[in-house]
Tab-separated table of C-alpha atoms in Angstrom:
chain	number	residue	atom	x	y	z
A	209	VAL	CA	0.000	0.000	0.000
A	210	PHE	CA	2.845	2.388	0.821
A	211	ARG	CA	4.417	1.997	-2.632
A	212	THR	CA	1.057	2.472	-4.329
A	213	ASN	CA	0.353	5.636	-2.340
A	214	ALA	CA	3.862	6.974	-2.954
A	215	ALA	CA	3.623	6.282	-6.684
A	216	TYR	CA	0.233	7.975	-6.882
A	217	ALA	CA	1.504	11.004	-4.952
A	218	ARG	CA	4.458	11.266	-7.339
A	219	PHE	CA	2.142	10.969	-10.355
A	220	TRP	CA	-0.212	13.609	-8.970
A	221	GLU	CA	2.657	16.021	-8.251
A	222	ALA	CA	4.002	15.522	-11.784
A	223	ARG	CA	0.546	16.148	-13.223
A	224	LYS	CA	0.238	19.446	-11.324
A	225	VAL	CA	3.720	20.601	-12.332
A	226	TRP	CA	3.158	19.686	-15.985
A	227	GLY	CA	-0.101	21.643	-15.996
A	228	ALA	CA	1.782	24.641	-14.629
A	229	VAL	CA	4.460	24.217	-17.329
A	230	VAL	CA	1.862	24.331	-20.095
A	231	ASN	CA	-0.036	27.249	-18.550
A	232	THR	CA	3.096	29.322	-17.971
A	233	SER	CA	4.372	28.663	-21.492
A	234	ARG	CA	1.009	29.738	-22.857
A	235	ASP	CA	1.047	32.870	-20.689
A	236	ASN	CA	4.513	33.793	-21.942
A	237	VAL	CA	3.374	33.517	-25.542
A	238	ARG	CA	0.340	35.681	-24.771
A	239	LEU	CA	2.513	38.259	-22.996
A	240	ALA	CA	4.971	38.340	-25.893
A	241	LEU	CA	2.139	39.124	-28.281
A	242	ILE	CA	1.028	41.995	-26.053
A	243	ALA	CA	4.302	43.462	-24.779
A	244	LEU	CA	6.933	43.074	-27.487
A	245	ASP	CA	6.889	45.790	-30.159
A	246	ASP	CA	9.557	44.375	-32.463
A	247	PRO	CA	7.916	41.713	-34.683
A	248	VAL	CA	11.157	39.715	-34.990
A	249	LEU	CA	11.637	39.587	-31.215
A	250	ARG	CA	7.946	38.867	-30.690
A	251	ASP	CA	8.080	35.913	-33.091
A	252	ARG	CA	11.252	34.632	-31.442
A	253	MET	CA	9.678	34.771	-27.973
A	254	VAL	CA	6.572	32.980	-29.259
A	255	GLN	CA	8.711	30.265	-30.854
A	256	LEU	CA	10.745	29.770	-27.677
A	257	GLY	CA	7.594	29.654	-25.556
A	258	MET	CA	6.124	26.988	-27.817
A	259	LEU	CA	9.330	24.933	-27.754
A	260	TYR	CA	9.745	24.887	-23.976
A	261	PRO	CA	7.266	22.091	-23.096
A	262	PHE	CA	8.497	19.874	-25.932
A	263	LEU	CA	12.148	20.352	-25.027
A	264	LEU	CA	11.370	19.789	-21.347
A	265	LYS	CA	9.638	16.513	-22.194
A	266	GLN	CA	12.578	15.404	-24.330
A	267	HIS	CA	15.039	16.438	-21.611
A	268	LEU	CA	13.186	14.447	-18.952
A	269	GLN	CA	12.980	11.386	-21.197
A	270	ASN	CA	16.615	11.707	-22.371
A	271	ASP	CA	15.268	11.538	-25.913
A	272	PRO	CA	16.376	14.540	-28.020
A	273	ASP	CA	14.441	14.725	-31.286
A	274	VAL	CA	14.966	17.648	-33.661
A	275	ASP	CA	12.234	16.404	-36.008
A	276	GLU	CA	9.558	16.655	-33.309
A	277	VAL	CA	10.231	20.344	-32.681
A	278	ALA	CA	11.071	21.220	-36.288
A	279	ALA	CA	7.546	20.228	-37.318
A	280	PHE	CA	6.053	23.405	-35.832
A	281	SER	CA	8.978	25.791	-35.325
A	282	THR	CA	10.166	28.529	-37.647
A	283	LEU	CA	13.562	28.761	-35.961
A	284	SER	CA	16.500	27.864	-38.172
A	285	SER	CA	17.534	24.222	-38.334
A	286	ASP	CA	20.937	25.166	-36.884
A	287	GLU	CA	19.327	26.855	-33.901
A	288	LEU	CA	16.929	23.964	-33.328
A	289	GLU	CA	19.836	21.523	-33.515
A	290	SER	CA	21.748	23.655	-31.016
A	291	LEU	CA	18.798	23.770	-28.615
A	292	VAL	CA	17.923	20.082	-28.821
A	293	ASN	CA	21.538	18.986	-28.339
A	294	ASP	CA	22.246	21.374	-25.459
A	295	PRO	CA	22.944	19.586	-22.135
A	296	ASN	CA	19.819	21.267	-20.715
A	297	PRO	CA	17.547	22.464	-23.558
A	298	PRO	CA	14.707	23.885	-21.416
A	299	LEU	CA	17.156	25.970	-19.403
A	300	ARG	CA	18.747	27.233	-22.632
A	301	VAL	CA	15.277	28.264	-23.882
A	302	CYS	CA	14.752	30.282	-20.698
A	303	GLN	CA	18.131	31.974	-21.149
A	304	ARG	CA	17.275	32.869	-24.735
A	305	MET	CA	13.908	34.244	-23.647
A	306	GLY	CA	15.798	36.485	-21.227
A	307	ASP	CA	18.022	37.604	-24.103
A	308	VAL	CA	14.928	38.582	-26.098
A	309	LEU	CA	13.645	40.654	-23.176
A	310	ALA	CA	17.006	42.392	-22.860
A	311	LYS	CA	16.985	43.321	-26.555
A	312	GLN	CA	13.422	44.621	-26.332
A	313	PHE	CA	13.593	46.528	-23.058
A	314	ASP	CA	17.215	47.491	-22.254
A	315	ASP	CA	17.011	50.846	-24.053
A	316	ARG	CA	13.591	51.764	-22.699
A	317	ASP	CA	13.033	53.523	-19.414
A	318	ASP	CA	9.259	53.941	-19.358
A	319	VAL	CA	7.224	52.455	-16.538
A	320	MET	CA	5.183	50.171	-18.779
A	321	ALA	CA	8.298	48.582	-20.279
A	322	PHE	CA	9.712	48.052	-16.782
A	323	ASN	CA	6.472	46.431	-15.626
A	324	TYR	CA	6.260	44.123	-18.641
A	325	ARG	CA	9.897	43.103	-18.343
A	326	THR	CA	9.641	42.443	-14.610
A	327	TYR	CA	6.494	40.367	-15.011
A	328	ILE	CA	7.767	38.318	-17.963
A	329	GLU	CA	11.097	37.688	-16.215
A	330	GLY	CA	9.109	36.392	-13.248
A	331	GLU	CA	7.262	34.010	-15.561
A	332	ILE	CA	10.561	32.811	-17.052
A	333	ASN	CA	11.847	32.221	-13.518
A	334	LYS	CA	8.768	30.069	-12.888
A	335	MET	CA	9.679	28.011	-15.949
A	336	VAL	CA	13.155	27.434	-14.493
A	337	ASP	CA	11.538	26.428	-11.187
A	338	PHE	CA	9.245	23.975	-12.983
A	339	LEU	CA	12.275	22.490	-14.721
A	340	GLY	CA	13.816	21.820	-11.310
A	341	MET	CA	10.582	20.332	-9.982
A	342	CYS	CA	10.306	18.006	-12.966
A	343	GLU	CA	13.925	16.922	-12.608
A	344	ARG	CA	13.320	16.188	-8.917
A	345	ILE	CA	10.205	14.102	-9.648
A	346	LYS	CA	11.947	12.229	-12.457
């Protein structure tokens, strides 16, 4: 009974974390569409947000697959290859999302830009936290 209960608790925790991963990725895409003025940076942030759950799944299963993510991504094949073959692809996605925010907001000093950047960085930090939670459950 103990093993059954422990396994179920682990499953339930993983289910909650995975739901949070999907919701946060979706929120980041929505925020990018609202907050990023530059269409190139906006598209990049959307692409990275869409890739995160897939790359996290592959990372947790130790099963990198460029073809799976290439099917829906407009990132270059070299960049996809680089992401998929990184030692920690989901963490690399979060770093690149931070780079996009820096390019969009570093030269702006208005309050709205500061608020957007702070909020989106908080969401990216959540994604890093979820990565750690998933690795712990694994």
